[in-house]
Short mmCIF file of C-alpha atoms and ligand atoms in Angstrom, two decimals:
data_model
loop_
_atom_site.label_atom_id
_atom_site.label_comp_id
_atom_site.label_asym_id
_atom_site.label_seq_id
_atom_site.Cartn_x
_atom_site.Cartn_y
_atom_site.Cartn_z
CA MET F 1107 38.91 59.57 11.63
CA SER F 1108 35.80 58.33 13.37
CA GLY F 1109 35.19 61.30 15.66
CA THR F 1110 35.66 59.52 18.99
CA ILE F 1111 39.45 59.34 19.27
CA ASN F 1112 42.26 61.39 17.81
CA GLU F 1113 45.26 59.73 16.14
CA PHE F 1114 47.71 60.47 18.92
CA GLU F 1115 45.38 59.00 21.54
CA MET F 1116 45.08 56.00 19.25
CA ALA F 1117 48.89 55.68 18.97
CA GLN F 1118 49.23 55.96 22.75
CA ARG F 1119 46.42 53.43 23.34
CA GLN F 1120 48.08 50.90 21.03
CA PHE F 1121 51.42 51.48 22.76
CA ASP F 1122 49.97 51.26 26.30
CA HIS F 1123 48.28 47.97 25.46
CA VAL F 1124 51.57 46.41 24.33
CA ALA F 1125 53.63 48.03 27.09
CA LYS F 1126 51.35 46.13 29.48
CA LEU F 1127 51.73 42.85 27.55
CA LEU F 1128 55.52 43.32 27.73
CA SER F 1129 55.41 44.37 31.41
CA LEU F 1130 57.49 47.36 30.29
CA ASP F 1131 58.96 49.47 33.10
CA PRO F 1132 56.41 52.34 33.49
CA GLN F 1133 59.19 54.95 33.51
CA ILE F 1134 60.58 53.67 30.20
CA ALA F 1135 57.03 53.57 28.86
CA GLU F 1136 56.60 57.23 29.84
CA VAL F 1137 59.64 58.14 27.70
CA LEU F 1138 58.17 56.36 24.68
CA ARG F 1139 54.59 57.58 25.06
CA TRP F 1140 55.61 61.14 24.10
CA PRO F 1141 57.76 62.71 21.37
CA MET F 1142 61.20 63.92 22.46
CA ARG F 1143 60.99 67.24 20.60
CA GLU F 1144 58.26 69.24 18.88
CA PHE F 1145 58.52 72.30 16.63
CA THR F 1146 55.60 74.51 15.63
CA PHE F 1147 56.25 77.53 13.48
CA ARG F 1148 54.61 80.04 11.14
CA ILE F 1149 55.69 80.26 7.51
CA PRO F 1150 54.91 83.56 5.73
CA VAL F 1151 54.68 83.08 1.96
CA ARG F 1152 54.31 85.76 -0.71
CA MET F 1153 51.61 84.64 -3.15
CA ASP F 1154 51.93 85.32 -6.87
CA ASP F 1155 49.14 87.93 -6.67
CA GLY F 1156 51.24 89.94 -4.19
CA SER F 1157 49.27 89.00 -1.06
CA LEU F 1158 50.89 87.39 1.97
CA ARG F 1159 49.67 84.11 3.48
CA VAL F 1160 50.95 82.63 6.72
CA PHE F 1161 50.98 78.84 7.06
CA GLN F 1162 51.27 76.74 10.21
CA GLY F 1163 54.18 74.29 10.08
CA PHE F 1164 55.12 71.36 12.32
CA ARG F 1165 57.95 68.91 12.92
CA VAL F 1166 57.82 66.30 15.65
CA GLN F 1167 60.85 64.15 16.57
CA HIS F 1168 59.55 61.20 18.51
CA ASN F 1169 62.62 59.11 19.32
CA ASP F 1170 66.15 58.93 17.90
CA ALA F 1171 67.71 56.20 20.04
CA ARG F 1172 68.33 53.99 17.00
CA GLY F 1173 69.50 56.77 14.67
CA PRO F 1174 68.48 60.12 13.15
CA ASN F 1175 64.74 60.87 13.17
CA LYS F 1176 63.08 59.91 9.92
CA GLY F 1177 59.68 60.55 8.39
CA GLY F 1178 57.67 62.46 5.87
CA ILE F 1179 56.16 65.92 5.66
CA ARG F 1180 52.41 66.11 5.00
CA PHE F 1181 50.70 69.03 3.32
CA HIS F 1182 47.05 68.69 4.32
CA GLN F 1183 44.27 71.13 5.09
CA ALA F 1184 43.22 69.22 8.23
CA GLU F 1185 46.74 68.77 9.68
CA THR F 1186 47.01 69.00 13.47
CA LEU F 1187 49.86 68.73 15.96
CA ASP F 1188 48.32 65.55 17.39
CA MET F 1189 48.20 63.99 13.95
CA VAL F 1190 51.89 64.76 13.42
CA ARG F 1191 52.71 63.39 16.88
CA ALA F 1192 50.93 60.13 16.10
CA LEU F 1193 52.62 59.77 12.76
CA ALA F 1194 56.05 60.57 14.26
CA THR F 1195 55.48 57.90 16.91
CA TRP F 1196 54.50 55.33 14.28
CA MET F 1197 57.69 56.18 12.35
CA THR F 1198 59.79 55.16 15.37
CA TRP F 1199 58.06 51.77 15.36
CA LYS F 1200 58.21 51.53 11.58
CA CYS F 1201 61.98 52.05 11.36
CA ALA F 1202 62.53 49.67 14.26
CA VAL F 1203 60.35 46.90 12.80
CA ALA F 1204 62.05 47.29 9.41
CA ASP F 1205 65.34 47.13 11.30
CA ILE F 1206 66.84 50.23 9.72
CA PRO F 1207 69.08 52.41 11.92
CA LEU F 1208 66.75 55.40 12.15
CA GLY F 1209 64.33 56.94 14.62
CA GLY F 1210 60.88 58.47 14.11
CA GLY F 1211 59.78 61.91 13.01
CA LYS F 1212 57.03 63.58 11.02
CA GLY F 1213 56.28 67.04 9.74
CA GLY F 1214 53.37 68.90 8.31
CA VAL F 1215 51.85 72.10 7.06
CA ILE F 1216 48.18 73.07 7.24
CA VAL F 1217 47.50 73.61 3.55
CA ASP F 1218 45.73 72.06 0.61
CA PRO F 1219 48.66 72.01 -1.83
CA ALA F 1220 46.33 71.79 -4.83
CA THR F 1221 45.25 75.38 -4.10
CA LEU F 1222 48.81 76.70 -4.58
CA LEU F 1223 50.62 77.61 -7.79
CA THR F 1224 53.94 75.86 -8.42
CA SER F 1225 55.94 78.96 -7.50
CA GLU F 1226 53.96 79.34 -4.24
CA LYS F 1227 54.53 75.67 -3.36
CA GLU F 1228 58.25 76.19 -3.90
CA ARG F 1229 58.32 79.20 -1.56
CA LEU F 1230 56.34 77.27 1.07
CA CYS F 1231 58.78 74.34 0.89
CA ARG F 1232 61.77 76.66 1.17
CA GLY F 1233 60.06 78.48 4.07
CA TRP F 1234 59.57 75.17 5.91
CA VAL F 1235 63.32 74.48 5.62
CA GLN F 1236 64.26 78.03 6.67
CA ASN F 1237 62.42 77.36 9.93
CA MET F 1238 63.80 73.87 10.52
CA TRP F 1239 67.26 73.71 8.95
CA LYS F 1240 69.19 73.94 12.22
CA ASN F 1241 67.24 70.97 13.57
CA ILE F 1242 67.30 68.67 10.54
CA GLY F 1243 70.24 67.08 8.72
CA PRO F 1244 71.58 63.69 7.63
CA ARG F 1245 72.72 62.95 11.21
CA GLN F 1246 69.77 64.64 12.96
CA ASP F 1247 66.44 64.32 11.23
CA VAL F 1248 65.70 63.40 7.63
CA PRO F 1249 62.29 64.34 6.14
CA ALA F 1250 60.64 62.73 3.10
CA PRO F 1251 57.40 62.92 1.10
CA ASP F 1252 54.01 61.93 2.48
CA VAL F 1253 50.40 62.90 1.82
CA GLY F 1254 50.32 66.06 -0.35
CA THR F 1255 54.08 66.34 -0.93
CA THR F 1256 56.05 65.24 -3.99
CA PRO F 1257 59.62 64.40 -5.11
CA GLN F 1258 59.88 67.87 -6.69
CA MET F 1259 59.12 69.46 -3.31
CA MET F 1260 61.86 67.31 -1.73
CA GLY F 1261 64.24 68.61 -4.40
CA TRP F 1262 63.47 72.23 -3.47
CA MET F 1263 63.86 71.47 0.22
CA MET F 1264 67.21 69.76 -0.33
CA ASP F 1265 68.36 72.78 -2.35
CA GLU F 1266 67.30 75.23 0.35
CA TYR F 1267 69.09 73.24 3.05
CA SER F 1268 72.23 72.97 0.89
CA LYS F 1269 72.22 76.74 0.33
CA LEU F 1270 71.70 77.58 4.00
CA SER F 1271 74.32 75.10 5.23
CA GLY F 1272 76.77 75.99 2.45
CA GLN F 1273 77.24 72.37 1.41
CA TYR F 1274 75.53 70.13 -1.11
CA THR F 1275 73.70 67.80 1.26
CA PRO F 1276 71.45 65.34 -0.61
CA GLY F 1277 71.13 63.09 2.46
CA VAL F 1278 69.14 65.74 4.37
CA ILE F 1279 65.91 64.60 2.75
CA THR F 1280 64.75 61.55 0.81
CA GLY F 1281 62.17 60.84 -1.87
CA LYS F 1282 64.00 63.29 -4.13
CA PRO F 1283 63.55 63.05 -7.91
CA VAL F 1284 65.79 60.58 -9.74
CA GLY F 1285 68.63 62.61 -11.25
CA GLY F 1286 68.38 65.09 -8.36
CA GLY F 1287 69.78 62.75 -5.69
CA GLY F 1288 66.81 60.37 -5.61
CA SER F 1289 66.95 56.58 -5.68
CA LEU F 1290 65.55 54.38 -8.39
CA GLY F 1291 62.66 52.35 -6.99
CA ARG F 1292 61.63 54.95 -4.37
CA THR F 1293 58.42 55.79 -6.26
CA GLU F 1294 57.29 52.16 -6.33
CA ALA F 1295 58.73 51.28 -2.91
CA THR F 1296 55.79 51.75 -0.54
CA GLY F 1297 53.23 50.03 -2.78
CA TYR F 1298 55.57 47.19 -3.74
CA GLY F 1299 56.55 46.80 -0.08
CA VAL F 1300 52.86 46.34 0.78
CA ILE F 1301 52.68 43.57 -1.83
CA TYR F 1302 55.82 41.80 -0.54
CA THR F 1303 54.12 41.50 2.86
CA VAL F 1304 50.80 40.44 1.28
CA ARG F 1305 52.67 37.76 -0.69
CA GLU F 1306 54.19 36.35 2.52
CA ALA F 1307 50.85 36.55 4.35
CA MET F 1308 49.25 34.55 1.54
CA LYS F 1309 51.95 31.89 1.79
CA HIS F 1310 51.36 31.73 5.53
CA LEU F 1311 47.58 31.43 5.09
CA LYS F 1312 48.02 29.03 2.15
CA LEU F 1313 46.09 31.20 -0.28
CA ASP F 1314 46.64 31.02 -4.03
CA SER F 1315 47.42 34.62 -4.95
CA LYS F 1316 46.28 34.08 -8.55
CA LYS F 1317 42.76 33.41 -7.31
CA CYS F 1318 42.70 36.38 -4.95
CA VAL F 1319 40.87 39.66 -5.33
CA ALA F 1320 41.83 42.90 -3.59
CA ALA F 1321 39.73 45.97 -2.82
CA MET F 1322 41.85 49.07 -2.36
CA GLN F 1323 41.17 52.51 -0.96
CA GLY F 1324 42.89 55.59 -2.32
CA PHE F 1325 44.78 56.10 -5.57
CA GLY F 1326 47.85 58.04 -4.49
CA ASN F 1327 51.41 56.77 -4.67
CA VAL F 1328 50.88 53.82 -2.29
CA THR F 1329 47.73 52.39 -3.89
CA GLN F 1330 48.92 52.94 -7.46
CA TYR F 1331 51.95 50.69 -6.98
CA ALA F 1332 50.22 48.27 -4.61
CA ALA F 1333 47.59 47.70 -7.33
CA ILE F 1334 50.25 47.23 -10.00
CA GLY F 1335 52.14 44.84 -7.71
CA PHE F 1336 49.03 42.85 -6.81
CA ILE F 1337 48.29 42.25 -10.50
CA GLU F 1338 51.80 41.96 -11.95
CA MET F 1339 53.69 40.26 -9.10
CA LEU F 1340 50.95 38.14 -7.52
CA GLY F 1341 48.72 37.52 -10.55
CA GLY F 1342 45.62 38.64 -8.60
CA LYS F 1343 42.75 40.93 -9.54
CA VAL F 1344 42.03 44.39 -8.11
CA ALA F 1345 38.28 44.86 -7.83
CA CYS F 1346 38.36 48.56 -7.05
CA VAL F 1347 40.33 51.60 -6.01
CA SER F 1348 38.89 54.80 -4.64
CA CYS F 1349 39.86 58.44 -4.45
CA TRP F 1350 39.01 61.85 -3.16
CA ASP F 1351 37.66 63.95 -6.03
CA ARG F 1352 38.85 67.56 -5.83
CA LYS F 1353 36.32 68.75 -8.39
CA TYR F 1354 33.21 67.21 -6.80
CA LYS F 1355 34.52 67.44 -3.20
CA THR F 1356 33.59 63.86 -2.34
CA SER F 1357 35.18 60.46 -2.71
CA TYR F 1358 34.35 57.77 -5.25
CA THR F 1359 35.03 54.06 -5.65
CA TYR F 1360 36.04 52.92 -9.14
CA SER F 1361 35.53 49.32 -10.21
CA HIS F 1362 35.53 47.45 -13.49
CA THR F 1363 34.02 44.10 -14.44
CA ASP F 1364 37.48 42.87 -15.62
CA GLY F 1365 39.21 44.34 -12.56
CA VAL F 1366 40.77 47.79 -12.56
CA ASP F 1367 43.81 48.58 -14.71
CA PRO F 1368 46.02 50.79 -12.50
CA ARG F 1369 48.44 51.66 -15.30
CA PHE F 1370 45.54 53.01 -17.34
CA LEU F 1371 43.99 54.83 -14.37
CA MET F 1372 47.34 56.51 -13.65
CA THR F 1373 47.15 58.17 -17.06
CA ILE F 1374 43.90 59.91 -16.01
CA THR F 1375 44.93 60.75 -12.41
CA ASP F 1376 46.37 64.06 -11.21
CA GLU F 1377 49.45 64.41 -8.99
CA TYR F 1378 47.30 64.27 -5.81
CA GLY F 1379 45.55 61.02 -6.73
CA THR F 1380 42.24 62.31 -8.12
CA ILE F 1381 40.99 60.13 -11.00
CA ASP F 1382 39.22 61.98 -13.83
CA LYS F 1383 35.68 60.68 -13.31
CA GLU F 1384 34.35 61.43 -16.78
CA LYS F 1385 37.30 59.73 -18.51
CA ALA F 1386 36.95 56.70 -16.21
CA ILE F 1387 33.24 56.36 -17.07
CA THR F 1388 34.06 56.59 -20.78
CA ALA F 1389 36.55 53.75 -20.28
CA GLY F 1390 33.80 51.54 -18.80
CA TYR F 1391 34.46 52.07 -15.07
CA ILE F 1392 31.61 51.82 -12.58
CA VAL F 1393 31.58 54.73 -10.12
CA GLU F 1394 30.11 54.34 -6.63
CA ASP F 1395 30.36 56.34 -3.42
CA GLY F 1396 33.68 56.48 -1.60
CA GLU F 1397 32.68 53.97 1.11
CA ALA F 1398 31.75 51.22 -1.40
CA TRP F 1399 35.33 49.86 -1.49
CA ILE F 1400 34.98 48.43 2.00
CA THR F 1401 31.93 46.28 1.14
CA LYS F 1402 33.46 44.57 -1.93
CA GLU F 1403 33.77 40.79 -2.01
CA ALA F 1404 37.54 40.59 -1.76
CA ASP F 1405 40.18 38.41 -0.12
CA VAL F 1406 42.40 41.39 0.65
CA LEU F 1407 41.41 44.87 1.80
CA MET F 1408 44.10 47.50 1.35
CA PRO F 1409 43.37 50.90 2.91
CA GLY F 1410 45.93 53.15 1.22
CA ALA F 1411 44.70 56.66 1.97
CA LEU F 1412 44.28 58.50 5.26
CA GLY F 1413 43.94 57.40 8.91
CA GLY F 1414 40.84 56.09 10.71
CA GLN F 1415 39.18 54.75 7.56
CA ILE F 1416 38.15 51.38 9.03
CA ASN F 1417 36.31 52.20 12.22
CA ALA F 1418 33.42 51.30 14.55
CA ASP F 1419 30.89 52.75 12.09
CA ASN F 1420 31.86 50.74 9.02
CA VAL F 1421 33.88 47.69 10.08
CA SER F 1422 30.85 45.38 10.14
CA LYS F 1423 30.22 46.18 6.45
CA ILE F 1424 33.36 44.26 5.48
CA SER F 1425 32.62 41.23 3.31
CA LYS F 1426 32.88 37.77 4.90
CA CYS F 1427 35.39 36.88 2.14
CA VAL F 1428 38.07 39.17 3.58
CA LYS F 1429 41.04 37.22 4.92
CA ILE F 1430 43.80 39.84 4.95
CA VAL F 1431 43.84 43.55 5.73
CA ALA F 1432 47.04 45.13 4.39
CA GLU F 1433 47.48 48.59 5.89
CA GLY F 1434 49.12 50.70 3.19
CA ALA F 1435 48.04 53.91 4.95
CA ASN F 1436 49.25 55.08 8.36
CA GLY F 1437 46.71 54.45 11.14
CA PRO F 1438 43.79 53.29 8.93
CA THR F 1439 42.31 50.97 11.57
CA THR F 1440 40.85 52.22 14.85
CA PRO F 1441 41.08 50.07 18.01
CA GLU F 1442 37.36 49.17 17.65
CA ALA F 1443 37.97 47.85 14.13
CA ASP F 1444 41.01 45.94 15.44
CA GLU F 1445 38.70 44.15 17.88
CA TYR F 1446 36.44 43.14 15.00
CA PHE F 1447 39.42 41.75 13.03
CA LYS F 1448 40.56 39.78 16.07
CA GLN F 1449 37.12 38.29 16.66
CA ASN F 1450 36.60 37.42 13.01
CA GLY F 1451 40.03 35.89 12.43
CA ILE F 1452 41.06 38.49 9.86
CA PHE F 1453 44.84 38.55 9.37
CA ASP F 1454 46.01 42.14 9.77
CA ILE F 1455 49.34 43.33 8.38
CA PRO F 1456 49.76 46.44 10.55
CA ASP F 1457 50.63 49.78 8.98
CA PHE F 1458 54.12 50.25 10.31
CA LEU F 1459 55.11 46.83 8.98
CA CYS F 1460 53.02 46.82 5.79
CA ASN F 1461 53.98 50.27 4.51
CA ALA F 1462 57.60 50.29 5.71
CA GLY F 1463 58.82 49.93 2.11
CA GLY F 1464 58.84 53.70 1.63
CA VAL F 1465 61.07 54.53 4.54
CA THR F 1466 63.27 51.49 3.92
CA THR F 1467 63.98 52.73 0.41
CA SER F 1468 64.48 56.24 1.82
CA TYR F 1469 67.19 54.70 3.97
CA PHE F 1470 68.73 53.14 0.84
CA GLU F 1471 68.55 56.56 -0.81
CA GLN F 1472 70.47 58.11 2.07
CA VAL F 1473 73.09 55.36 1.94
CA GLN F 1474 73.55 56.02 -1.81
CA ASN F 1475 73.75 59.78 -1.15
CA ASP F 1476 76.44 59.19 1.46
CA MET F 1477 78.47 56.95 -0.88
CA ASN F 1478 77.72 59.16 -3.91
CA PHE F 1479 77.25 55.87 -5.76
CA TYR F 1480 73.87 54.78 -7.09
CA TRP F 1481 72.31 51.33 -7.43
CA SER F 1482 70.15 49.90 -10.21
CA LYS F 1483 66.40 49.63 -9.68
CA GLU F 1484 66.70 45.84 -9.48
CA GLU F 1485 69.29 46.14 -6.72
CA VAL F 1486 67.13 48.57 -4.74
CA LEU F 1487 63.95 46.50 -5.06
CA GLY F 1488 65.83 43.26 -4.33
CA LYS F 1489 67.22 44.73 -1.11
CA LEU F 1490 63.76 46.08 -0.27
CA ASP F 1491 62.13 42.69 -0.76
CA ALA F 1492 64.71 41.06 1.53
CA LYS F 1493 64.13 43.67 4.27
CA MET F 1494 60.32 43.53 4.06
CA THR F 1495 60.28 39.74 4.03
CA SER F 1496 62.48 39.45 7.09
CA ALA F 1497 60.46 42.13 8.92
CA PHE F 1498 57.27 40.21 8.13
CA TYR F 1499 58.68 36.97 9.56
CA ALA F 1500 60.10 38.67 12.67
CA VAL F 1501 56.57 39.89 13.42
CA LEU F 1502 54.84 36.63 12.45
CA GLU F 1503 57.19 34.63 14.68
CA MET F 1504 56.53 36.98 17.59
CA SER F 1505 52.79 36.68 16.95
CA GLU F 1506 52.92 32.87 16.93
CA LYS F 1507 55.29 32.58 19.88
CA HIS F 1508 53.18 34.78 22.16
CA LYS F 1509 49.82 34.05 20.50
CA VAL F 1510 49.14 37.73 19.93
CA TYR F 1511 47.51 39.77 17.17
CA MET F 1512 49.89 40.89 14.40
CA ARG F 1513 49.72 44.59 15.40
CA ASP F 1514 50.65 43.73 18.98
CA ALA F 1515 53.47 41.50 17.73
CA ALA F 1516 54.81 44.29 15.51
CA TYR F 1517 54.78 46.63 18.52
CA MET F 1518 56.58 44.01 20.60
CA VAL F 1519 59.37 43.63 18.02
CA ALA F 1520 59.70 47.41 17.61
CA ILE F 1521 59.52 48.36 21.30
CA ASP F 1522 62.10 45.69 22.19
CA ARG F 1523 64.54 47.12 19.66
CA VAL F 1524 64.03 50.77 20.67
CA VAL F 1525 64.26 50.01 24.40
CA LYS F 1526 67.44 48.02 23.80
CA ALA F 1527 69.00 50.99 21.93
CA MET F 1528 67.98 53.38 24.74
CA GLN F 1529 69.52 51.03 27.32
CA LEU F 1530 72.72 50.54 25.33
CA ARG F 1531 73.07 54.32 25.07
CA GLY F 1532 72.49 54.68 28.79
CA TRP F 1533 69.29 56.72 28.48
CA VAL F 1534 67.18 54.51 30.67
N1 LIG P 979 56.03 59.12 4.55
C1 LIG P 979 56.43 57.74 4.43
C2 LIG P 979 55.98 56.95 5.64
O1 LIG P 979 55.03 57.29 6.32
C3 LIG P 979 57.92 57.61 4.14
C4 LIG P 979 58.79 58.21 5.17
C5 LIG P 979 60.23 58.28 4.76
O2 LIG P 979 60.56 57.85 3.67
O3 LIG P 979 61.03 58.78 5.55
O4 LIG P 979 56.50 55.91 5.92
#
């Protein structure tokens, strides 16, 4: 984040801007500017050495007019209530733009999960559910993985909820491991979803994907599969990926003269997305500082890590070759950087459209849990492609019809749908 604005202010600023464009009734706008419910709680956890640590937990339920709240749980050392509020708000827009019958929520814990032993992580996950179980559920609020949380953690959380409620309830949480109530394709879903929208943006801009180069930030779940998709589905080249290095406490950009090989890099990456620097160098990778990704000569920039990464301080370092910014991360672009994209004719695929593949497949997971009948990976990814493609065109059409920036158009589509649901339910 670039110091000057926090994420929730950013989410509200984006919303206010579009509320004005839509001439939205100020009283309805006031409902949508703030989350409906917020939970903050302390989670005591017994560490393996016998000591007791107390963690701060959060869950924010922004709006559930269209269906149960939905959104991940982040385990991050710099988590704040405002961050969770922003992310919960974006989930409302994300589910609406993807046209899935869910609302927006987000949770978090202030913790660096890499500092915990497996048994301690399990107790923390169970402790989170012990605090929240009365206020989550398949018809209330359905968490999922996000930064710092994994399918295994979702499995423990589902188990804790099932024990407390006395009923096996896989649909309480998504992103579970396959074989433990998870859906095939969920692991790939967010990254592949990014690529489905990039593919459509390239068609729209008449770019030949086989001649395109992408520069990507991050190497967690989203970037790993976005890089694979960019190479294997679109035939393009990935110039670089980057990652936070836990050992050296800084971030690095990894590039290769032949383009990076994400499937190889995944074999030398830990579960939190840190690439083993020494092994990468041995394999011929060039290592630069973490900001280098943004300056690469690429047609597509894909921020796939944390928020606020393209901001007033670095946006002018973007190469003149960049035609598309595909926002794999949540909130990677600050309003100042948005201005730069607008002025320079850069086509932005906004976060809550671009990375909606994760939550869309979470929705499919819940549907399968409800039916107790599971689909093949091809079926899941085929349905995902159809949803992402139609979401992309709904936003593009709005953008062309009203001659507005893609982020504004995505907000217009999403706000329209949420307001309509609130009106139909008689809330406003
Ligand atoms: N954490 C992901 C997101 O930000 C997925 C949420 C979900 O699957 O509910 O979209």
